[in-house]
CSV table of C-alpha atoms in Angstrom, one decimal:
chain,number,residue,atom,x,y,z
A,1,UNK,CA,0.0,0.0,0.0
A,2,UNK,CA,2.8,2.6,0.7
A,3,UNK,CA,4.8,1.6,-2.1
A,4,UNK,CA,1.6,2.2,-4.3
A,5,UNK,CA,1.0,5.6,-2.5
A,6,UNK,CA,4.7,6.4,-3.5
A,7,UNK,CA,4.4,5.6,-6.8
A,8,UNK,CA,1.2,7.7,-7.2
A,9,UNK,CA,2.7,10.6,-5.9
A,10,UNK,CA,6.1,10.7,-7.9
A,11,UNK,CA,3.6,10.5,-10.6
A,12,UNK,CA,1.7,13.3,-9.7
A,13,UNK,CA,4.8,15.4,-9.1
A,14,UNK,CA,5.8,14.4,-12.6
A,15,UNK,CA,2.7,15.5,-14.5
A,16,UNK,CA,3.1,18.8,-12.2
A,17,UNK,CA,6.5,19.1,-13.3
A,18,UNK,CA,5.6,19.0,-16.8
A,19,UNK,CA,3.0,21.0,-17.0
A,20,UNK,CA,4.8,24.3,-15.1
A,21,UNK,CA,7.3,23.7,-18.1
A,22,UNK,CA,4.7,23.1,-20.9
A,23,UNK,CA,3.1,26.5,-19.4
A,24,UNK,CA,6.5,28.0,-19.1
A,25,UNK,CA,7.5,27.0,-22.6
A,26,UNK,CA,4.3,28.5,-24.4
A,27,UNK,CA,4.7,31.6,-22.5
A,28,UNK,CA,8.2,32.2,-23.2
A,29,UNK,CA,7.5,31.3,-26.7
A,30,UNK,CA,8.4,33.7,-29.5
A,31,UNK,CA,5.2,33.3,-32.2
A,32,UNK,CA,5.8,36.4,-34.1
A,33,UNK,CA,8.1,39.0,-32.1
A,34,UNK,CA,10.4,39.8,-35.1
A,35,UNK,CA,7.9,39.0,-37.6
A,36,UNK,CA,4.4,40.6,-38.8
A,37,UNK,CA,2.6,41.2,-35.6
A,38,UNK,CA,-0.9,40.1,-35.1
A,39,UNK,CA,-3.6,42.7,-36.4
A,40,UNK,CA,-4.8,44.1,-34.1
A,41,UNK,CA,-8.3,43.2,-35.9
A,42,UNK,CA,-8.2,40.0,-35.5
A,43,UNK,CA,-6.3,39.6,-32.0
A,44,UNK,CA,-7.1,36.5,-29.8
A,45,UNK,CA,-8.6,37.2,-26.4
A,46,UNK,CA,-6.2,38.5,-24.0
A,47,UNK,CA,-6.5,39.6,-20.0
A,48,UNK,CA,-7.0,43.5,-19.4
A,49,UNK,CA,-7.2,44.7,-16.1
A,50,UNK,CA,-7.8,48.2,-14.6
A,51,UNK,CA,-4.7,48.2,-11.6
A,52,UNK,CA,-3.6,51.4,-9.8
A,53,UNK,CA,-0.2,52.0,-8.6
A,54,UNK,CA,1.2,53.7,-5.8
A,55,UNK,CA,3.8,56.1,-7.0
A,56,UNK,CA,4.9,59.5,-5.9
A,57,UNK,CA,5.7,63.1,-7.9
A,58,UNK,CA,9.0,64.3,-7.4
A,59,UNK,CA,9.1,67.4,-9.2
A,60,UNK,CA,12.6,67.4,-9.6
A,61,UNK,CA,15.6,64.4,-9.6
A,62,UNK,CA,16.3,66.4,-6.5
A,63,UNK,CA,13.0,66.0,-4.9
A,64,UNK,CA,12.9,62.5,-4.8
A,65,UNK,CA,14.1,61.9,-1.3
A,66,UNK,CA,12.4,65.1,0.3
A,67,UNK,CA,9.0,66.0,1.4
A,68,UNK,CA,8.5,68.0,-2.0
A,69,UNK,CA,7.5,64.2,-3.5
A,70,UNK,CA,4.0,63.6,-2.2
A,71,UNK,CA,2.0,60.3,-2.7
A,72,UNK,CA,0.2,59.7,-5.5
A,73,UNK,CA,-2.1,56.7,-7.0
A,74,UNK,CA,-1.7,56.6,-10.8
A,75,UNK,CA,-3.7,54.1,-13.0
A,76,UNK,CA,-2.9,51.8,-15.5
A,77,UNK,CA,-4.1,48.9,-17.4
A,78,UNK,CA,-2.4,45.4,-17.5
A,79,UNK,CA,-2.4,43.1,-20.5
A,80,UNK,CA,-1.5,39.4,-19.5
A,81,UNK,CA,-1.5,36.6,-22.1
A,82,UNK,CA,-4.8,34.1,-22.1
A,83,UNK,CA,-4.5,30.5,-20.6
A,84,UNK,CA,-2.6,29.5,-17.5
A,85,UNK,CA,0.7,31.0,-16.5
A,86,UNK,CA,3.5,29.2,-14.3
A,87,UNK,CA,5.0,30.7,-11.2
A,88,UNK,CA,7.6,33.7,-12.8
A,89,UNK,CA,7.4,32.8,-16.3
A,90,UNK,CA,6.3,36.1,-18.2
A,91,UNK,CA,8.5,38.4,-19.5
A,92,UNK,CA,6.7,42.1,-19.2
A,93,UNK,CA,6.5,45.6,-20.8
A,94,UNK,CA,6.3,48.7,-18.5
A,95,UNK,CA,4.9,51.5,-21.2
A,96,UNK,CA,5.4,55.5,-20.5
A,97,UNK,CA,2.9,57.5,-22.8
A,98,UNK,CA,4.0,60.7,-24.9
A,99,UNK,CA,2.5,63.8,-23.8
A,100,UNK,CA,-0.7,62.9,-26.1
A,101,UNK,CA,-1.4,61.0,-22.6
A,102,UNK,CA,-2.3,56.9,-23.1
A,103,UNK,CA,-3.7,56.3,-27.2
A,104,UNK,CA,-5.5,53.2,-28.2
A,105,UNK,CA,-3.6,53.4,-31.3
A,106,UNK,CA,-0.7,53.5,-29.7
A,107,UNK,CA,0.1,52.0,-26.2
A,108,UNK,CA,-3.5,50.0,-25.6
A,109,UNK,CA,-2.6,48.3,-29.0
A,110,UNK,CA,1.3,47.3,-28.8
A,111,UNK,CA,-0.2,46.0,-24.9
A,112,UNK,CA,-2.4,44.0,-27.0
A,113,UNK,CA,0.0,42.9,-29.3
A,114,UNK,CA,2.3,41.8,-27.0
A,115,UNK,CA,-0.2,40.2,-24.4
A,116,UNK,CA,-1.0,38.0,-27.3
A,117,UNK,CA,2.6,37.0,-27.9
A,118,UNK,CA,3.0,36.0,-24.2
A,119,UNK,CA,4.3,39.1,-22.9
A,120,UNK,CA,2.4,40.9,-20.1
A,121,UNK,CA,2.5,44.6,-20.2
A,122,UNK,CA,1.8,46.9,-18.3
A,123,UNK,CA,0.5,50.6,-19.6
A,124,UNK,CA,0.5,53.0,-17.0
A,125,UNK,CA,-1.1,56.8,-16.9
A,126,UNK,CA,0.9,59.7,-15.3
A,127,UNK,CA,-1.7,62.0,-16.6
A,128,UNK,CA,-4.4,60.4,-15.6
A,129,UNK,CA,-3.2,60.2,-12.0
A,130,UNK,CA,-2.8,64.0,-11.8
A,131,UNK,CA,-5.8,65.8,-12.8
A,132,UNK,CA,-5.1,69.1,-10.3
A,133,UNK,CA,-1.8,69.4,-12.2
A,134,UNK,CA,-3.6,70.4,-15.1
A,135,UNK,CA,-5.7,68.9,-18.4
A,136,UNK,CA,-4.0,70.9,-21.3
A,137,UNK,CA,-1.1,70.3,-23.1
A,138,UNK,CA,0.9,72.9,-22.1
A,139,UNK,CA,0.0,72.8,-18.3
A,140,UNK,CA,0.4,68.8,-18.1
A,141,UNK,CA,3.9,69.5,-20.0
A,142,UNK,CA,4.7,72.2,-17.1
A,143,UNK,CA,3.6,70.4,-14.1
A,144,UNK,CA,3.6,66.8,-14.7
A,145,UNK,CA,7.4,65.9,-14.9
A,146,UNK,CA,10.0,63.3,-16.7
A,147,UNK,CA,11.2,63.0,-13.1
A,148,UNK,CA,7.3,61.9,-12.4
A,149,UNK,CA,7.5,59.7,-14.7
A,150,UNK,CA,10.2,57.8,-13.8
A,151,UNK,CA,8.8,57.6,-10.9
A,152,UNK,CA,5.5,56.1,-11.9
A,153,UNK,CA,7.6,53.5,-13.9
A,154,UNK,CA,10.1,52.1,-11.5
A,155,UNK,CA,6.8,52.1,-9.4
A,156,UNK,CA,5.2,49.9,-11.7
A,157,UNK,CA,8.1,47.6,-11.7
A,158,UNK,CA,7.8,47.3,-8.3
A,159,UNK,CA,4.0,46.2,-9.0
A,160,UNK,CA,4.4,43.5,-11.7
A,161,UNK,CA,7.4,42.4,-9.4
A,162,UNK,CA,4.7,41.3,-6.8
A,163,UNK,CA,2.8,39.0,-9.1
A,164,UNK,CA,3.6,35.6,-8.7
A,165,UNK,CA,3.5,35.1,-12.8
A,166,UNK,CA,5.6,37.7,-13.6
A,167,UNK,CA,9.5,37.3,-14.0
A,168,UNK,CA,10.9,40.2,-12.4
A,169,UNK,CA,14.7,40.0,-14.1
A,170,UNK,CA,12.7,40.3,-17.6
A,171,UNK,CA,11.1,43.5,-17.3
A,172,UNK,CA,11.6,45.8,-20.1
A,173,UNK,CA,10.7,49.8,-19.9
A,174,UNK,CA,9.0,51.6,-22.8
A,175,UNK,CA,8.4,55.5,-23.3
A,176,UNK,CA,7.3,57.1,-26.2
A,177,UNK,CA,8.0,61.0,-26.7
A,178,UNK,CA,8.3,62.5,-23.2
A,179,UNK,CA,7.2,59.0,-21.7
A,180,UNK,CA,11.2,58.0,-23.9
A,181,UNK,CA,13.0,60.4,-22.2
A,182,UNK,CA,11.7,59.2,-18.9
A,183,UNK,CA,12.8,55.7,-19.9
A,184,UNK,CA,16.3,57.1,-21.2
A,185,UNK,CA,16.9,58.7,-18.0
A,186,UNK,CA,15.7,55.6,-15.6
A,187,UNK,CA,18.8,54.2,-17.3
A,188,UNK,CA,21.0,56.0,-15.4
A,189,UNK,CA,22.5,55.0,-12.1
A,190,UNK,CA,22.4,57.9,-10.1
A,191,UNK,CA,18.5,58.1,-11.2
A,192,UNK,CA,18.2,53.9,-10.5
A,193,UNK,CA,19.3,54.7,-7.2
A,194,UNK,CA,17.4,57.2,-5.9
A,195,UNK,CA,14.3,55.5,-7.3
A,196,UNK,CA,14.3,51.7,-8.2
A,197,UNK,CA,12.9,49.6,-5.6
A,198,UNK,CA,14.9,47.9,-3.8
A,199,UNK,CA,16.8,45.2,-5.8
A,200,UNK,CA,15.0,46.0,-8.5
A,201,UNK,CA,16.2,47.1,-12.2
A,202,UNK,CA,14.8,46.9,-15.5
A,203,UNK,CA,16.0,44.2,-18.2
A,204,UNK,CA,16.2,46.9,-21.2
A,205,UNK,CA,14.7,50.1,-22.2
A,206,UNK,CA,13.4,51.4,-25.6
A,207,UNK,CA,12.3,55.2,-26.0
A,208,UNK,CA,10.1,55.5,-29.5
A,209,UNK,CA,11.0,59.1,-31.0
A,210,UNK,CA,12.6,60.6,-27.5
A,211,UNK,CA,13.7,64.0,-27.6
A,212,UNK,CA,17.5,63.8,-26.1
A,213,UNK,CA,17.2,67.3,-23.9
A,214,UNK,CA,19.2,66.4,-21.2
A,215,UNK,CA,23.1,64.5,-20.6
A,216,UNK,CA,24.6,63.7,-17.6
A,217,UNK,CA,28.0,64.4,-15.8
A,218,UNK,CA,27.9,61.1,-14.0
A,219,UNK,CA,27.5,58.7,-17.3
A,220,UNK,CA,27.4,55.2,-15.3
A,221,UNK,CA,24.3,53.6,-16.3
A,222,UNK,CA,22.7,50.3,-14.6
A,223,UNK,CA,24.1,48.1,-17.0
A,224,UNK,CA,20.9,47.4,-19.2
A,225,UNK,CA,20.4,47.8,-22.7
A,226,UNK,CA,18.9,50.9,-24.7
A,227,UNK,CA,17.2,50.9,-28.0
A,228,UNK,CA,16.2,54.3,-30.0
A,229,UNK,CA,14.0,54.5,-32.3
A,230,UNK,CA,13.3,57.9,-34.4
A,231,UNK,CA,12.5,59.4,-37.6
A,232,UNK,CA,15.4,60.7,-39.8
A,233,UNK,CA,12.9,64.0,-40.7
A,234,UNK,CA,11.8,63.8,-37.1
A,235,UNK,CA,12.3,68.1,-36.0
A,236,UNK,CA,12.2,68.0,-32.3
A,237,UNK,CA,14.9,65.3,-32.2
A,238,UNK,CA,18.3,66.4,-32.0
A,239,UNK,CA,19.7,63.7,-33.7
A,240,UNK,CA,23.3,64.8,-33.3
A,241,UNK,CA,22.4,65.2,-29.4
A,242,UNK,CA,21.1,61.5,-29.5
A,243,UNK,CA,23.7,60.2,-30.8
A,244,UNK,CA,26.4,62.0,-28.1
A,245,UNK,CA,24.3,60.7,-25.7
A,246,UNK,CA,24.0,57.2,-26.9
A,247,UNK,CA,28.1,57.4,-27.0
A,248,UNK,CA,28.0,58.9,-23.3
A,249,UNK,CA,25.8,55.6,-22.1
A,250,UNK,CA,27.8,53.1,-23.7
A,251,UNK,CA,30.7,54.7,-22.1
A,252,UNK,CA,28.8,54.0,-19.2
A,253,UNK,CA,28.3,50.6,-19.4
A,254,UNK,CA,24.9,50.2,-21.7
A,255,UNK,CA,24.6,48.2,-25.4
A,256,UNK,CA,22.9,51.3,-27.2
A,257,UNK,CA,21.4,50.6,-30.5
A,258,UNK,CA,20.0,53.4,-32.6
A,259,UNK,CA,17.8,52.8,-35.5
A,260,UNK,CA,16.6,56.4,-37.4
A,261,UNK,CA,13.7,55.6,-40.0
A,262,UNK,CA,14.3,57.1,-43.5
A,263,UNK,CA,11.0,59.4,-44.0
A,264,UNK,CA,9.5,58.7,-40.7
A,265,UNK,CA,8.7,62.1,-38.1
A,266,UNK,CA,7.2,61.8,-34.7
A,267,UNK,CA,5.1,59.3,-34.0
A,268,UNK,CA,5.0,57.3,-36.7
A,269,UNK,CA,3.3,54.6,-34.9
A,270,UNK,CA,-0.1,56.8,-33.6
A,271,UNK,CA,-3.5,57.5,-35.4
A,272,UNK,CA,-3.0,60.9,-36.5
A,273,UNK,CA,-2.3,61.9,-40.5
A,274,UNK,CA,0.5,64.3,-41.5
A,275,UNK,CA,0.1,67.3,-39.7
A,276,UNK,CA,1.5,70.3,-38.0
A,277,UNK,CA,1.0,70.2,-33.9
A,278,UNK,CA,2.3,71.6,-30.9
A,279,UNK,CA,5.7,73.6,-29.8
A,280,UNK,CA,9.4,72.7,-31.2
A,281,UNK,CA,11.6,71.1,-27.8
A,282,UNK,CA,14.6,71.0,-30.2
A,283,UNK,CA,17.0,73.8,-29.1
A,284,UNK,CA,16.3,73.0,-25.2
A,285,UNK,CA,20.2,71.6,-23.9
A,286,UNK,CA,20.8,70.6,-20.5
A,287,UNK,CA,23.1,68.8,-18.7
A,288,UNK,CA,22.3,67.0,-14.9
A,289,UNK,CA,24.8,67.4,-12.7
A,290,UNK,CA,26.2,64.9,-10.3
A,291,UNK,CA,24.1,66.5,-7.2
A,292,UNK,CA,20.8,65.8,-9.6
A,293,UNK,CA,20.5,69.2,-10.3
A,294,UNK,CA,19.7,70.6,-13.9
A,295,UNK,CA,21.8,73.1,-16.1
A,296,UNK,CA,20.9,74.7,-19.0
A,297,UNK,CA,23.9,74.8,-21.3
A,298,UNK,CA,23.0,77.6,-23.2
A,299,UNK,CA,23.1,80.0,-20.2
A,300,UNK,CA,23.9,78.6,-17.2
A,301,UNK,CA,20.7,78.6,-15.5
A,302,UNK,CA,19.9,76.2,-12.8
A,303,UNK,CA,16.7,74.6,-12.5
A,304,UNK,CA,15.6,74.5,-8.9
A,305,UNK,CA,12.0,74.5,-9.0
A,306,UNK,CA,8.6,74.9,-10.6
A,307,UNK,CA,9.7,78.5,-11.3
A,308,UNK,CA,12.6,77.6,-13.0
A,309,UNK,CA,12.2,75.3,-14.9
A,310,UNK,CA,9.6,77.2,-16.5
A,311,UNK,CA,11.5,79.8,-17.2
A,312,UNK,CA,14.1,77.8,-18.6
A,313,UNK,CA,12.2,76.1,-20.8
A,314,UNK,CA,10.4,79.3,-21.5
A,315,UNK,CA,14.0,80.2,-23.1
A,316,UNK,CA,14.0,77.3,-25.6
A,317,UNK,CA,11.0,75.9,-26.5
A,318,UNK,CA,9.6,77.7,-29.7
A,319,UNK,CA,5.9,78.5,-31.3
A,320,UNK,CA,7.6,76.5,-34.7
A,321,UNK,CA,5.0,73.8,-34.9
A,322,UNK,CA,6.8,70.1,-36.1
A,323,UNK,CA,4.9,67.3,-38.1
A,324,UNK,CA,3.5,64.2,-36.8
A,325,UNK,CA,3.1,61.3,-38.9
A,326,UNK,CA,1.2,57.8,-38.8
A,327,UNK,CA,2.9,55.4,-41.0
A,328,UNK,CA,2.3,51.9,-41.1
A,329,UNK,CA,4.6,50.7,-43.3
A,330,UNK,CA,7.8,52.4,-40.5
A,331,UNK,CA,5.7,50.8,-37.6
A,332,UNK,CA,5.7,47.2,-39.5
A,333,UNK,CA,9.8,47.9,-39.4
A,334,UNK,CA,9.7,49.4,-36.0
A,335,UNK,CA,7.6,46.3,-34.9
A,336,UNK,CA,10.1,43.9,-35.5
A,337,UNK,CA,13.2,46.0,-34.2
A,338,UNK,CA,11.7,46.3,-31.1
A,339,UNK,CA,10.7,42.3,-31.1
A,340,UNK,CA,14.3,41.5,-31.8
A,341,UNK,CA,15.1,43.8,-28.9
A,342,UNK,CA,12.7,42.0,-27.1
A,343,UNK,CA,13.5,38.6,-27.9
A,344,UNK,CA,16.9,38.8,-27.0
A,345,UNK,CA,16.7,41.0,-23.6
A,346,UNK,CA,14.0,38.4,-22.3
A,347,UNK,CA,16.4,35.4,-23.5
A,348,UNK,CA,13.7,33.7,-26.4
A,349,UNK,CA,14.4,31.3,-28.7
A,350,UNK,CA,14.8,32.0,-32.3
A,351,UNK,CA,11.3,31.5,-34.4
């Protein structure tokens, strides 16, 4: 009778066993990454949840560890893939909007995408969270910062990290526009520091058309890869400025690719035609310095505070409208440049 009950169990243990690595295998599979994604017509049903996220708004890289960084709850929405997921065994997405705040065209549909690969993502709303910060462009732009936004994103790490399907060493970070330089500047260390939870650090980050406004003195970087992604006609990316910084980050210790789309302008990859919008970033150069603060190179002005950093950017930005752009035959490229990324940060096998 013992023997039998033995025998019974190493069996069940065995099944067990090879269904967590069945499970495993088909959610670490790679049906499409550096391909033609699915349409997002015809996508199979995935999981979308409403989560919100306990983050905080530090105005400033300076104001992370003072009282100047209240509390805040931002919301987001989680894509997980369908069917059953084994204990750590998803690869995720964190995704930082542009200052267009979250687009269905955009961020809800690469969630979807990659949800349906077997990648759980993770879009999460800075905007959203901060209504009495203002609803217009220019006032979100003014009061809602980068620095807020890498805080809402390590913050999100920290989130997915707690979910028992979710492989917290393969957790990529996304930004498009302002949400890209967020995710460009969470590379650093000294940023990492102050604001990664603890033992915590993302896989890889990927900013989609970030404007490059900002270097560092201290260029040490957390080690991770970067990918950048722009348009060669894109006029509020400096692309000499992206490329000095992409040198300054390998020198600190980051793979940087950068991949500029013949053609393409900013955001390529969102639902609106050719057209003129909003106010040119492009002459805007400043430099953070090793105590966090931020210089602007063009006259020495330190930004300190709200005040500031208005005025500084007062001094830069311009009324020159630049052109925005869907195009879907640069986003069919883009899509498989950033799965190729993705494939080989989250370790998949080949297709």
């Amino acid at each position: 009778m013992a023997t039998s009950r033995i025998r019974h169990l190493r069996v069940l243990l065995f099944v067990t066993a090879l269904l967590a690595i069945v499970v495993a295998r088909s959610a670490a599979a790679n049906p499409g990454l550096t391909a033609v994604w699915p349409d997002p017509a015809t996508l199979p049903q995935v999981v979308q949840e409403d989560v919100t996220i306990a983050s905080s708004s530090p105005y400033l890289l300076t104001d992370v560890d003072s009282e100047r960084a209240p509390a805040t709850t931002v919301h987001g929405t989680l894509f997980l893939p369908p069917g059953p997921r084994a204990p750590h065994s998803l690869p995720a997405v964190v995704m930082l909007h542009g200052s267009s705040g979250v687009l269905a065209a955009r961020e809800l549909t690469y969630g979807k995408q990659l949800a349906a690969m077997g990648i759980a993502v993770l879009v999460v709303d800075s905007f959203g969270g901060r209504p009495d910060r203002g609803s217009s462009f220019t006032e979100r732009l003014l009061n809602i910062t980068e620095t807020m936004f890498v805080a809402d994103g390590y913050a999100a790490l920290g989130d997915l990290a707690a979910r028992p399907e979710i492989d917290s060493k393969r957790v990529v970070l996304v930004g498009f526009s302002y949400g890209a330089m967020a995710t460009m500047y969470a590379l650093m260390t000294e940023v990492a520091d102050r604001m990664a939870p603890p033992g915590l650090r993302f896989a890889g980050h990927v900013a989609f058309y970030g404007p490059c406004l900002a270097r560092f003195d201290d260029r040490r970087t957390t080690g991770a890869p970067l990918l950048m992604l722009f348009g060669a006609d894109d006029q509020i990316v400096d692309h000499e400025r992206c490329t000095a910084f992409a040198a300054d980050l390998r020198a600190g210790g980051s793979a940087v690719d950068v991949i500029a789309y013949p053609g393409a302008v900013h955001q390529w990859d969102g639902p609106f035609g050719r057209r003129l919008i909003g106010r040119n970033v492009v002459a805007c150069d400043f430099v953070v310095r090793r105590d966090g603060s931020v210089q602007d190179r063009n006259n020495g002005f330190v930004m300190s505070n709200q005040a500031t950093r208005e005025l500084m950017l007062s001094m830069c930005v311009t009324d020159k409208p630049y052109p925005i752009g869907r195009d879907d035959a640069v986003r069919l490229q883009s899509n498989r440049d950033f799965g190729r990324f993705l494939a080989r940060v989250f370790r998949l096998p080949p297709e």
